[in-house]
Coordinates of C-alpha atoms and ligand atoms in Angstrom, one line a residue:
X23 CA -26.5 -19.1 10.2
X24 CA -23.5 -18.1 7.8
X25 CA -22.4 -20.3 5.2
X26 CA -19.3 -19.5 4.2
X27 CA -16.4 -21.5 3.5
X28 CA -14.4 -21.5 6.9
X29 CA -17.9 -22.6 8.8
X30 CA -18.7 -25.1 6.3
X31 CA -15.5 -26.6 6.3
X32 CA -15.4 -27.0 10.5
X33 CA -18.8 -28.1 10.6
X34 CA -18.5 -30.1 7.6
X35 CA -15.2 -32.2 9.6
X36 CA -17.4 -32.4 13.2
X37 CA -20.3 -34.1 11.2
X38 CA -17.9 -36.6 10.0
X39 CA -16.6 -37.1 13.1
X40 CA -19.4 -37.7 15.3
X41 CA -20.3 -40.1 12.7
X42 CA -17.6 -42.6 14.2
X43 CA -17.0 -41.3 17.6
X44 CA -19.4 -38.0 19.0
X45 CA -17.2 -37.8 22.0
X46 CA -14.4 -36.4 20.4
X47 CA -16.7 -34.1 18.1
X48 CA -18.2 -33.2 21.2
X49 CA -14.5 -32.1 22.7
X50 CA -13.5 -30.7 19.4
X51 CA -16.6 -28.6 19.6
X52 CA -16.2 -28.2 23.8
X53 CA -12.8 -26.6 22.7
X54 CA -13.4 -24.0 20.4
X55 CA -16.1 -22.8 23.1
X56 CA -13.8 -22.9 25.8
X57 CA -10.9 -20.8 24.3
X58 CA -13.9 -18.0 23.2
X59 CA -14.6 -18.1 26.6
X60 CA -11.3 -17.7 28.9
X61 CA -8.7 -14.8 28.6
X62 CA -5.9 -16.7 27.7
X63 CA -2.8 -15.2 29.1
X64 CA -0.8 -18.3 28.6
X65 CA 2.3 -16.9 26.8
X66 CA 3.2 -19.8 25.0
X67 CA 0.1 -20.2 23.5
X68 CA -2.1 -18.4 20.5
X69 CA -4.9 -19.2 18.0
X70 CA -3.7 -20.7 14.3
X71 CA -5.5 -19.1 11.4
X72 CA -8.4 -21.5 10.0
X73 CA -6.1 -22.1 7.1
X74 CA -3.6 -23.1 9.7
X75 CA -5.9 -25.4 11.2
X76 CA -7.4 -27.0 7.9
X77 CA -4.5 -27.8 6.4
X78 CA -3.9 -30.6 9.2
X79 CA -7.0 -32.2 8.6
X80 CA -6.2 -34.6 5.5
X81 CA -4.6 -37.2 3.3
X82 CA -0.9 -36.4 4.0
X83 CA -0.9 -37.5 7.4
X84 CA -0.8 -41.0 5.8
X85 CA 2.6 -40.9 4.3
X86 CA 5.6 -42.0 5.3
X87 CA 8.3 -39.3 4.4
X88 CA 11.4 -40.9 6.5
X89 CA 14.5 -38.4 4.5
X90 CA 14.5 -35.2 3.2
X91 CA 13.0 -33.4 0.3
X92 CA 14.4 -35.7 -3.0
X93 CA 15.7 -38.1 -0.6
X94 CA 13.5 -40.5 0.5
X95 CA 13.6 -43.9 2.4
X96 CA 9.9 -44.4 1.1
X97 CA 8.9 -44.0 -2.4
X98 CA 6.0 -41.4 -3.4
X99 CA 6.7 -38.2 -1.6
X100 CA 6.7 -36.4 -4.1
X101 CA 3.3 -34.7 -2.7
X102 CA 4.8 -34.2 0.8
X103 CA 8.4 -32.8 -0.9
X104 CA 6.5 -30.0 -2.2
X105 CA 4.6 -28.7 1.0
X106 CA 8.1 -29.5 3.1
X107 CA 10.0 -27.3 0.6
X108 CA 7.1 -24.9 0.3
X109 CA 7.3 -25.0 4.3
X110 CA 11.4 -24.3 4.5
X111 CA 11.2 -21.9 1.5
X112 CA 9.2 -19.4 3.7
X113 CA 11.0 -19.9 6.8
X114 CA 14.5 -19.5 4.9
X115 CA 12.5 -16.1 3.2
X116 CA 11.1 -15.2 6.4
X117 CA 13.7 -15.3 9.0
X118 CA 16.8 -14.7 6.0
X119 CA 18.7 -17.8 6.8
X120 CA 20.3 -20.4 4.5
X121 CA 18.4 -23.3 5.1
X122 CA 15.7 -24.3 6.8
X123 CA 14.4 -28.1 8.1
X124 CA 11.1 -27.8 9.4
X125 CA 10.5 -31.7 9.9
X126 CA 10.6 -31.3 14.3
X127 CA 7.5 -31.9 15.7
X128 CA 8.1 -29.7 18.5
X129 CA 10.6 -27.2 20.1
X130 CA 12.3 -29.6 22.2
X131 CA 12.3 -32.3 19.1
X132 CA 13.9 -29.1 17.2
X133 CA 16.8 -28.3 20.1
X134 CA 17.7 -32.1 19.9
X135 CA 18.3 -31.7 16.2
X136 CA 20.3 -29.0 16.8
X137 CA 22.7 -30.7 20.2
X138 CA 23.2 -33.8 17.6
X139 CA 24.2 -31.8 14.5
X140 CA 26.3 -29.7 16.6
X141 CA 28.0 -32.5 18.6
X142 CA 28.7 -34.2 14.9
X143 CA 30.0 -31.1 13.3
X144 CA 32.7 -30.5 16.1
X145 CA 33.3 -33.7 18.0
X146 CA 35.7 -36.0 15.8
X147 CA 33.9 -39.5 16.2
X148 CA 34.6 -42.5 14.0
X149 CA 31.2 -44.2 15.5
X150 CA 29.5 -41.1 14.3
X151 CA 30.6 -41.3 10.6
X152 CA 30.0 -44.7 10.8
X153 CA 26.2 -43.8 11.7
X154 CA 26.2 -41.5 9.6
X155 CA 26.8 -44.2 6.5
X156 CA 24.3 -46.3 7.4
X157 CA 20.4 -46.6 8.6
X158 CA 20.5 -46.4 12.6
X159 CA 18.6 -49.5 12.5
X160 CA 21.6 -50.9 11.5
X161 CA 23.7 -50.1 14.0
X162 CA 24.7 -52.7 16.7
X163 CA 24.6 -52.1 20.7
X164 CA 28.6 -52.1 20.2
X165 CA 28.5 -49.2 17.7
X166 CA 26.0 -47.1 19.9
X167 CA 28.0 -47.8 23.4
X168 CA 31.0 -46.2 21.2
X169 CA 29.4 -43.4 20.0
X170 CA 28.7 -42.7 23.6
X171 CA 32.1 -43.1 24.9
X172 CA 33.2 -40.8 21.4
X173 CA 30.3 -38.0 22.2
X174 CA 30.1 -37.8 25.8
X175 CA 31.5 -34.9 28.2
X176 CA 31.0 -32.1 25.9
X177 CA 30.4 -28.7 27.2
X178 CA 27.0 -26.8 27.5
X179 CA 26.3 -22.9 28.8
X180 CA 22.6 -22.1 28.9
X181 CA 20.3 -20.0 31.2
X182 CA 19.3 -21.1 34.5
X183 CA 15.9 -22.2 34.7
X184 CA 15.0 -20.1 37.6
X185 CA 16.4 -17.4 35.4
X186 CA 13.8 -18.1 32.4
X187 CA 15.7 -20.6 30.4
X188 CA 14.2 -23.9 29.4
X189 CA 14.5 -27.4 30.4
X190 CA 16.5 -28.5 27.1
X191 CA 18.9 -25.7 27.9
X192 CA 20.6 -28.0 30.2
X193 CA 18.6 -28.7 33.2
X194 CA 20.3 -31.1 34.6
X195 CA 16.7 -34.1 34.9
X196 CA 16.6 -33.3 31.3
X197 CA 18.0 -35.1 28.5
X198 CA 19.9 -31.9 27.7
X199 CA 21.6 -32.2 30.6
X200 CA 22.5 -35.4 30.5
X201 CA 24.1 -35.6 26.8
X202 CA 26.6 -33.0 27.8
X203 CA 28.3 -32.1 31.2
X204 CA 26.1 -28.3 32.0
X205 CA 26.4 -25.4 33.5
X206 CA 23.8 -22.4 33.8
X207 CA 24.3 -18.4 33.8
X208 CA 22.1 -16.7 35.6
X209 CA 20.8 -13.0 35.9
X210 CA 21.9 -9.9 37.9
X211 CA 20.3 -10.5 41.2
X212 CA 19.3 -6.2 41.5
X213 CA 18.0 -6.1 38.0
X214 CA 17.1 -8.8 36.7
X215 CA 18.5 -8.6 33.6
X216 CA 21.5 -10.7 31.8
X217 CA 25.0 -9.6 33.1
X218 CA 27.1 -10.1 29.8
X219 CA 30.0 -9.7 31.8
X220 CA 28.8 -12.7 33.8
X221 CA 28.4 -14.7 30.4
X222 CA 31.3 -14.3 29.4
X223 CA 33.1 -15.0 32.9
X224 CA 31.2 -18.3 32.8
X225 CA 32.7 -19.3 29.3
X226 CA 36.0 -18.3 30.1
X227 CA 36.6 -21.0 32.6
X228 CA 33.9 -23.8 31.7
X229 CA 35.0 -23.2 27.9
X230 CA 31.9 -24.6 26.9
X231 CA 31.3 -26.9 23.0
X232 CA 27.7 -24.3 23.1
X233 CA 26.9 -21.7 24.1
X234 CA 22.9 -21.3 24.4
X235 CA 20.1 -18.2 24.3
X236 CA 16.8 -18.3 24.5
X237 CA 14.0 -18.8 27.1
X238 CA 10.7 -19.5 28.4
X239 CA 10.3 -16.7 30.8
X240 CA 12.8 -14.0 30.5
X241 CA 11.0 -10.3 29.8
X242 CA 13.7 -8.7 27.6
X243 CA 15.4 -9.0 24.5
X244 CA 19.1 -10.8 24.4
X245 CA 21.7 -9.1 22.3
X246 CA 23.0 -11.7 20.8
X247 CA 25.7 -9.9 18.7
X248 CA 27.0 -9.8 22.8
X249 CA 26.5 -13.1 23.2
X250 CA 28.1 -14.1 19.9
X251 CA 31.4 -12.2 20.7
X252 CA 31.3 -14.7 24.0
X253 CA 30.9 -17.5 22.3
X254 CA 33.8 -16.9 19.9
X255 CA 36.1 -15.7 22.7
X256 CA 35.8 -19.7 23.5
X257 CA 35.1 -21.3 20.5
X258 CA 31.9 -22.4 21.1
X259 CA 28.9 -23.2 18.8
X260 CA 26.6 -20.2 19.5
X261 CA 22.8 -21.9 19.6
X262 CA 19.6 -19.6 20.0
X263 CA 16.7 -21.1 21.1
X264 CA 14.2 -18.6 19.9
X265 CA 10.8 -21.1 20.6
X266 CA 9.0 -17.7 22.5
X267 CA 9.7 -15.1 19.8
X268 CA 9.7 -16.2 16.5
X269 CA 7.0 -14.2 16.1
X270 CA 8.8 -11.1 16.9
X271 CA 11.7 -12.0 14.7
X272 CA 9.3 -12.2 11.9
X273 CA 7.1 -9.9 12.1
X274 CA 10.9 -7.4 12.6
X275 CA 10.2 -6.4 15.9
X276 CA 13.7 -7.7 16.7
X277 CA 16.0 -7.3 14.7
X278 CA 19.6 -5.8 14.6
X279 CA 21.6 -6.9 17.6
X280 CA 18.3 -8.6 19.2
X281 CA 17.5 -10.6 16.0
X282 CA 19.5 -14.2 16.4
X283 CA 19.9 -15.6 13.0
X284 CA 22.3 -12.9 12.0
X285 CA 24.9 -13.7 14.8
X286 CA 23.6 -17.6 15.4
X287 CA 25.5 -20.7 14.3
X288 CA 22.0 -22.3 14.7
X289 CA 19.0 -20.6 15.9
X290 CA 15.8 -23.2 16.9
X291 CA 12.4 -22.7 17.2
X292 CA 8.6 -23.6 17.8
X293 CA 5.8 -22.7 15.5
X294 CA 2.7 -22.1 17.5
X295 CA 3.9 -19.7 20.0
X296 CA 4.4 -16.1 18.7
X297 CA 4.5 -17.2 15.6
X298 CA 1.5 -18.7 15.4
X299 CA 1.6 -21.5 13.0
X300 CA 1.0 -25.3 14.0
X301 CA 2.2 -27.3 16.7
X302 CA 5.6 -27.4 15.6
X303 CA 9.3 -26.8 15.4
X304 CA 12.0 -25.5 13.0
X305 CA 15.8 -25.5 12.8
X306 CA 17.7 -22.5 10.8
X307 CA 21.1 -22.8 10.0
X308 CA 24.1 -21.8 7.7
X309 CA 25.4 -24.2 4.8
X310 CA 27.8 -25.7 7.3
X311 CA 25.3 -27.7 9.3
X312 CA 22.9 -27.9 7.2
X313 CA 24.1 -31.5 6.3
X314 CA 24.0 -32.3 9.8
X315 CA 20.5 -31.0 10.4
X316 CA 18.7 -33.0 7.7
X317 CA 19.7 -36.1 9.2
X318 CA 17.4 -34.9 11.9
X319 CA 15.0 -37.8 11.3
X320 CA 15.5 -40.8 11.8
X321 CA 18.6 -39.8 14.3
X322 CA 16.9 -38.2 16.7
X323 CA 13.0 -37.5 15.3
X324 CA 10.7 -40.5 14.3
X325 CA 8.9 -39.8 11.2
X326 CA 8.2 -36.4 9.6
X327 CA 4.2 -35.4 10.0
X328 CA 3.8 -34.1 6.5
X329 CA 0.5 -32.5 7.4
X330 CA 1.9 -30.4 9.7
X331 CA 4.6 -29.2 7.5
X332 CA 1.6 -28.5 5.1
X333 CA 0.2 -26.5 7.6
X334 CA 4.0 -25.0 8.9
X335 CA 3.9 -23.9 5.2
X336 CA 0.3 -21.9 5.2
X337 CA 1.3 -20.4 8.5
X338 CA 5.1 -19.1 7.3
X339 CA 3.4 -17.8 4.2
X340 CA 0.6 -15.7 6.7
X341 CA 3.8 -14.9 8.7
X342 CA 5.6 -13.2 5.2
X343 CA 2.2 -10.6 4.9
X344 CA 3.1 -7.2 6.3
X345 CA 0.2 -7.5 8.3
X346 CA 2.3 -10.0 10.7
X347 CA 4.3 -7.0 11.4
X348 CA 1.9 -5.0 12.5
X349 CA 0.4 -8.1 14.9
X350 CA 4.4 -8.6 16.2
X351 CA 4.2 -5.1 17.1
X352 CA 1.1 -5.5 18.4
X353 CA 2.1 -8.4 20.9
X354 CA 4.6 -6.1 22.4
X355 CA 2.4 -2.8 23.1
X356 CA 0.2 -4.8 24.7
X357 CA 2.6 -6.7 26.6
X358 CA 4.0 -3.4 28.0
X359 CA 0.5 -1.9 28.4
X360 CA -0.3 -4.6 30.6
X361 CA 3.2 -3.9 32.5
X362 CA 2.7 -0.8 33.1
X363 CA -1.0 -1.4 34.2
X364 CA -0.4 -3.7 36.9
X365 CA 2.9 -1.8 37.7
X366 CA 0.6 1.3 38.2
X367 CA -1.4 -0.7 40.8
X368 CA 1.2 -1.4 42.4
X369 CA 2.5 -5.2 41.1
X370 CA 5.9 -6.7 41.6
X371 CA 7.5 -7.4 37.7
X372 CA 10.9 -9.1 37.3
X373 CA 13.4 -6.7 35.2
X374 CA 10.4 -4.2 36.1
X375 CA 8.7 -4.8 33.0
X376 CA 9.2 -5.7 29.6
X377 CA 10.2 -5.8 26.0
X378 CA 8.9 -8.8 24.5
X379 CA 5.6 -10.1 24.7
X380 CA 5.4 -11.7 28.1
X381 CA 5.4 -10.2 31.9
X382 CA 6.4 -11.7 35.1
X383 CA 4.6 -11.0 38.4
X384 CA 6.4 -11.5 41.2
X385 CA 3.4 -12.6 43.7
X386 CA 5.7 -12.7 46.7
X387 CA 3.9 -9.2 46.1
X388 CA 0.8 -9.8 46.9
X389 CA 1.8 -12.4 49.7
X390 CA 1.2 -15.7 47.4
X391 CA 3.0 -19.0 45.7
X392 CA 2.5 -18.9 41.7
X393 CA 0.2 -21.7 42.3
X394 CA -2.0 -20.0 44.4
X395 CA -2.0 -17.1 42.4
X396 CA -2.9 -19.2 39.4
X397 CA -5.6 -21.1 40.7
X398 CA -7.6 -18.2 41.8
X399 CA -7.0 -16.3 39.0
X400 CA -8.1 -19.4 36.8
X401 CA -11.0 -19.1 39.8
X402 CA -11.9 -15.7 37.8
X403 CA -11.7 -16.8 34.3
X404 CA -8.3 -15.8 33.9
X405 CA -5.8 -18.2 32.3
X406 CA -2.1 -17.8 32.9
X407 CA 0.6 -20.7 34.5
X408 CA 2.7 -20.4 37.4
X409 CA 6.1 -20.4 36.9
X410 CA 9.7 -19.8 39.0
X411 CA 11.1 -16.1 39.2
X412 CA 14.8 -15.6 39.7
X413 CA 16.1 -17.1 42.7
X414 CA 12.7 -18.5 43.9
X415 CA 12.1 -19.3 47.1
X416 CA 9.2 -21.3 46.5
X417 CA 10.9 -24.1 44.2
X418 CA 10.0 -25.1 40.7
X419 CA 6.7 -26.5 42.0
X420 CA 5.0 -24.0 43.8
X421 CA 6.8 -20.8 42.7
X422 CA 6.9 -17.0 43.4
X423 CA 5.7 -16.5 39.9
X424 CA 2.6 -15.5 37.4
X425 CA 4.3 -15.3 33.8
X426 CA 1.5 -13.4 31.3
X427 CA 1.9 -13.1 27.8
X428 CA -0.2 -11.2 24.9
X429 CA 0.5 -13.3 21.7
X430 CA -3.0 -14.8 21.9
X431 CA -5.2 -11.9 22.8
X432 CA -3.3 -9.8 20.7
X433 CA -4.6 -12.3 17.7
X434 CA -8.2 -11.5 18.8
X435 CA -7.8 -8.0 18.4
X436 CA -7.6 -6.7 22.1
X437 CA -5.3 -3.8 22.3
X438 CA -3.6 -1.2 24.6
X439 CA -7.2 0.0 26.4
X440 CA -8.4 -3.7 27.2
X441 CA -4.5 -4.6 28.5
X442 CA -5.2 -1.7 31.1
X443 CA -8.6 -3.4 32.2
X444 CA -6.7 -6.8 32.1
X445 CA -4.3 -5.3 34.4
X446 CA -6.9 -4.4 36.9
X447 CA -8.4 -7.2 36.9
X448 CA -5.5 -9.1 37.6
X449 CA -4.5 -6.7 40.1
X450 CA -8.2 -7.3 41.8
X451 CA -7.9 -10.7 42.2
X452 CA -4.2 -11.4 43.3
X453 CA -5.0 -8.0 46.1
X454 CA -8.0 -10.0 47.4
X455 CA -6.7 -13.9 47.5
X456 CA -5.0 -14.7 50.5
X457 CA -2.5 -17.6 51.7
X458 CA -4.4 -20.2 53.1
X459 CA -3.7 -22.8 55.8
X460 CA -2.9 -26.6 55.8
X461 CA -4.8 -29.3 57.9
X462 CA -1.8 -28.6 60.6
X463 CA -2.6 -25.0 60.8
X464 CA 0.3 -23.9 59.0
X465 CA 0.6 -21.6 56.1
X466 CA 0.0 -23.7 52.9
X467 CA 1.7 -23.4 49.9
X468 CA -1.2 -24.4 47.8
X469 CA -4.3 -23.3 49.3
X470 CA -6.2 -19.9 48.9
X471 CA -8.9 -17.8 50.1
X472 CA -10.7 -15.9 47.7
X473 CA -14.2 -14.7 47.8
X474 CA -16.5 -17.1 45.4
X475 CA -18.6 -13.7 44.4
X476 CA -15.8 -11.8 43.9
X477 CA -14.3 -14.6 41.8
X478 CA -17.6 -14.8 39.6
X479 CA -17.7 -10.6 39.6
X480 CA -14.1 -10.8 37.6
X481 CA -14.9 -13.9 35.4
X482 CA -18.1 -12.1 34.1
X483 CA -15.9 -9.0 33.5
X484 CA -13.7 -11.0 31.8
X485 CA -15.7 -12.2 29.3
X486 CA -17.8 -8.6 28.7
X487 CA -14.0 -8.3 28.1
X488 CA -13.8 -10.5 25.1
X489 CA -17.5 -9.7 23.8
X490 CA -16.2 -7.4 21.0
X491 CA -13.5 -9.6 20.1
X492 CA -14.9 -12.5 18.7
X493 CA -12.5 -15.4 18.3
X494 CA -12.6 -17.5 14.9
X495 CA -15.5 -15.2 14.1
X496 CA -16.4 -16.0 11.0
X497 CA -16.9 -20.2 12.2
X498 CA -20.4 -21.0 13.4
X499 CA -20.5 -24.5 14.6
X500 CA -24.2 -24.3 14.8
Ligands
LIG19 N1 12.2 -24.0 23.9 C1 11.6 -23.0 24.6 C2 12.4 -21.8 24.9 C3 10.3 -23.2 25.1 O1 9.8 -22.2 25.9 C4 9.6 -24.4 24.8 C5 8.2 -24.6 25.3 O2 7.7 -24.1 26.2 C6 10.3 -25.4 24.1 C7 11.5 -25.1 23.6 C8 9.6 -26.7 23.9 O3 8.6 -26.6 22.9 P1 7.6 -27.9 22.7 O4 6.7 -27.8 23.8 O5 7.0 -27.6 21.4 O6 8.5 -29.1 22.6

């Protein structure tokens, strides 16, 4: 059994554990199996280095660290102000921006930083600099109720859902959508793609207070020296949303036109995606929000998780090795390998391919809902999510969609030859599943027929798949 330090440390933390509760050392344990087991082509998702990981596990999770760095509402942080500026130092390096806050605990915690800074840096609001003087717990009902009436009805242009924007872009259920008065661009119906034209047309007449880029499920790169030309035709506050690709920013896989903190007023982001740091999120901006986006917490985030940033810190600084680069490029080889693999067998992809690191069936294709698709591929070992494609006739619930994404196996070391065999077995599975039928006898939107053999067949190629490609390979739980 090795001993070295990474499987020493893991088993070390599991022993202590199950000394209070074996259940969750049991699930801890029942977790790292699982992921070495499935071929995870979820494409928000990827595997944080064990330093990553390790620097989440410890005393600075006790603190309170309400403030920023040097200004505190609790005393003695002076442990956490070094790994939160440590943490901002590398993303500011990283990403060349001016500042960096890297308190959000999540993407959507992160955009809602960036709506409130924004909507205080343009909207002239008494109640707000009256907030902004205080603690919030200080402020009465009355002085909320007028910072309502003050904020409300400002403008926001994102991408559509449907389109591959995200739910805080403005979706209209979310609290995005309800803060300011939205409206959604689309994409070309033919190709898929962004229509600047379009954009801009939308702008012109809803004049929006942001403009936003950014999504969840869009295969190409944005030009967002376009996009930032729009949003100064209309004087709006040009936001990217960059939660999917960080990692491609970093590692300078994007960059020029299709890098966003160049031509962003305010560019936001997760940090276990692409980028493959901790559950997290970050904000980058220039000097003249940065005021705004420090008052982050306690306005709109409850209190910073300082082992996180700790570990937001270790994961930047892996992010600022050249190596990244070569994983960023990595991501997006793969990615259009595995386009080009199922494309070759005869798949359905929206845009008809891909430049980032995700894909998006179209299983209309192969006569399925997303959620059929998905079950039977999970059926065959083979983890991806369901999700709309432009225009879908299926609804947000059942969908047309598969979306696939390479950020994770790329991490494991699978390249261009396994993406192919990916491909095919993707391909195998969606060609033999078929629609099934509901207790009335009509077609169903949720059931599937798909030999259980067959099903096994794929989930044992899947992980002869993964065999050389060991993940965590140097942690032996024993
Ligand atoms: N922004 C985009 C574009 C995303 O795709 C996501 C998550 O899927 C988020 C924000 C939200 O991130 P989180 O789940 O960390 O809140």
């Amino acid at each position: 059994m090795p001993r070295n330090a990474e499987s020493t440390a893991f088993r070390s933390a599991l022993e202590v554990i199950r000394g209070v509760e074996p259940r969750v050392a049991d699930a801890i344990g029942a977790e790292l199996a699982d992921q070495r087991e499935s071929l995870k082509l979820i494409a928000s998702e990827n595997y944080a280095s064990p330093a990553t990981l390790l620097a989440m596990g410890n005393w600075l999770s006790d603190k309170y660290a309400e403030g920023t760095v040097g200004r505190r509402f609790y005393a003695g942080c002076q442990n956490v102000d070094t790994v939160e500026a440590l943490a901002a130092e590398h993303a500011r390096e990283l990403f060349g921006a001016a500042h960096a806050y890297v308190q959000p605990h999540s993407g959507i915690d992160a955009n809602l930083v960036a709506f409130w800074a924004i909507l205080a840096d343009r909207v002239e609001s008494p109640a707000l600099k009256k907030a902004q003087a205080r603690h919030v717990n200080d402020l009465t009902e009355a002085d909320w109720f007028a910072l309502r009436r003050e904020l409300g009805d400002q403008r926001m242009l994102g991408m559509s859902l449907d389109a591959g924007g995200h739910l805080t872009h403005g979706f209209r259920p979310n609290i995005s959508g309800k803060m300011f008065d939205q409206r959604s661009y689309g994409t070309d119906p033919d190709t898929g793609l962004v229509d600047y034209d379009r954009v801009a047309e939308a702008a012109r007449e809803f004049r929006p207070l942001v403009l936003v880029a950014g999504y969840s499920a869009y295969p190409r790169k944005i030009n967002f020296r376009i996009m930032r030309e729009i949003a100064d035709s209309v004087g709006a506050t040009f936001m990217v949303d960059m939660a999917h690709f960080a990692g491609l920013v970093a590692g300078k896989v994007f960059t020029g036109d299709f890098d966003p903190v160049p031509h962003a007023h305010i560019v936001t982001s997760t940090t276990h995606k692409s980028l493959r740091g901790p559950r997290g999120g970050l904000v980058l901006c220039g000097p003249e929000l940065a005021d705004q986006v420090d008052r982050g917490c306690p306005m709109v985030l409850g209190g910073p998780l300082p082992h996180v940033m700790a570990a937001k810190a270790v994961a930047l600084a892996e992010a600022r090795r050249p190596d990244f680069a070569d994983y960023a490029r990595q991501i997006v080889d793969n990615a259009q390998a595995l386009a080009e693999g199922l494309l070759r067998r005869g798949a359905k992809l929206v845009t008809g391919g891909t430049d980032n690191h995700l894909v998006l069936i179209d299983v209309t294709g192969y006569g399925l809902t997303g959620r059929q698709a998905e079950q039977a591929l999970l059926d065959s070992g083979i983890v991806t999510n369901r999700n709309a494609v432009p225009q879908d006739p299926n609804g947000a619930w059942y969908t047309s969609g598969i979306r696939i994404g390479t950020p994770a196996l790329t991490t494991r070391g699978l390249g261009t030859a396994e993406m192919d065999t990916t491909a095919e077995l993707i391909h195998v599975v969606l060609s033999q599943t078929s629609a099934g039928v509901g207790p009335d006898g009509t077609a169903s939107k949720a059931k599937y027929v798909l030999d259980p053999a067959l099903a096994d067949k794929i989930s044992r190629q899947a992980s002869e798949l993964l065999t050389g490609f060991p993940l965590y390979p140097a942690v032996e739980l024993g």
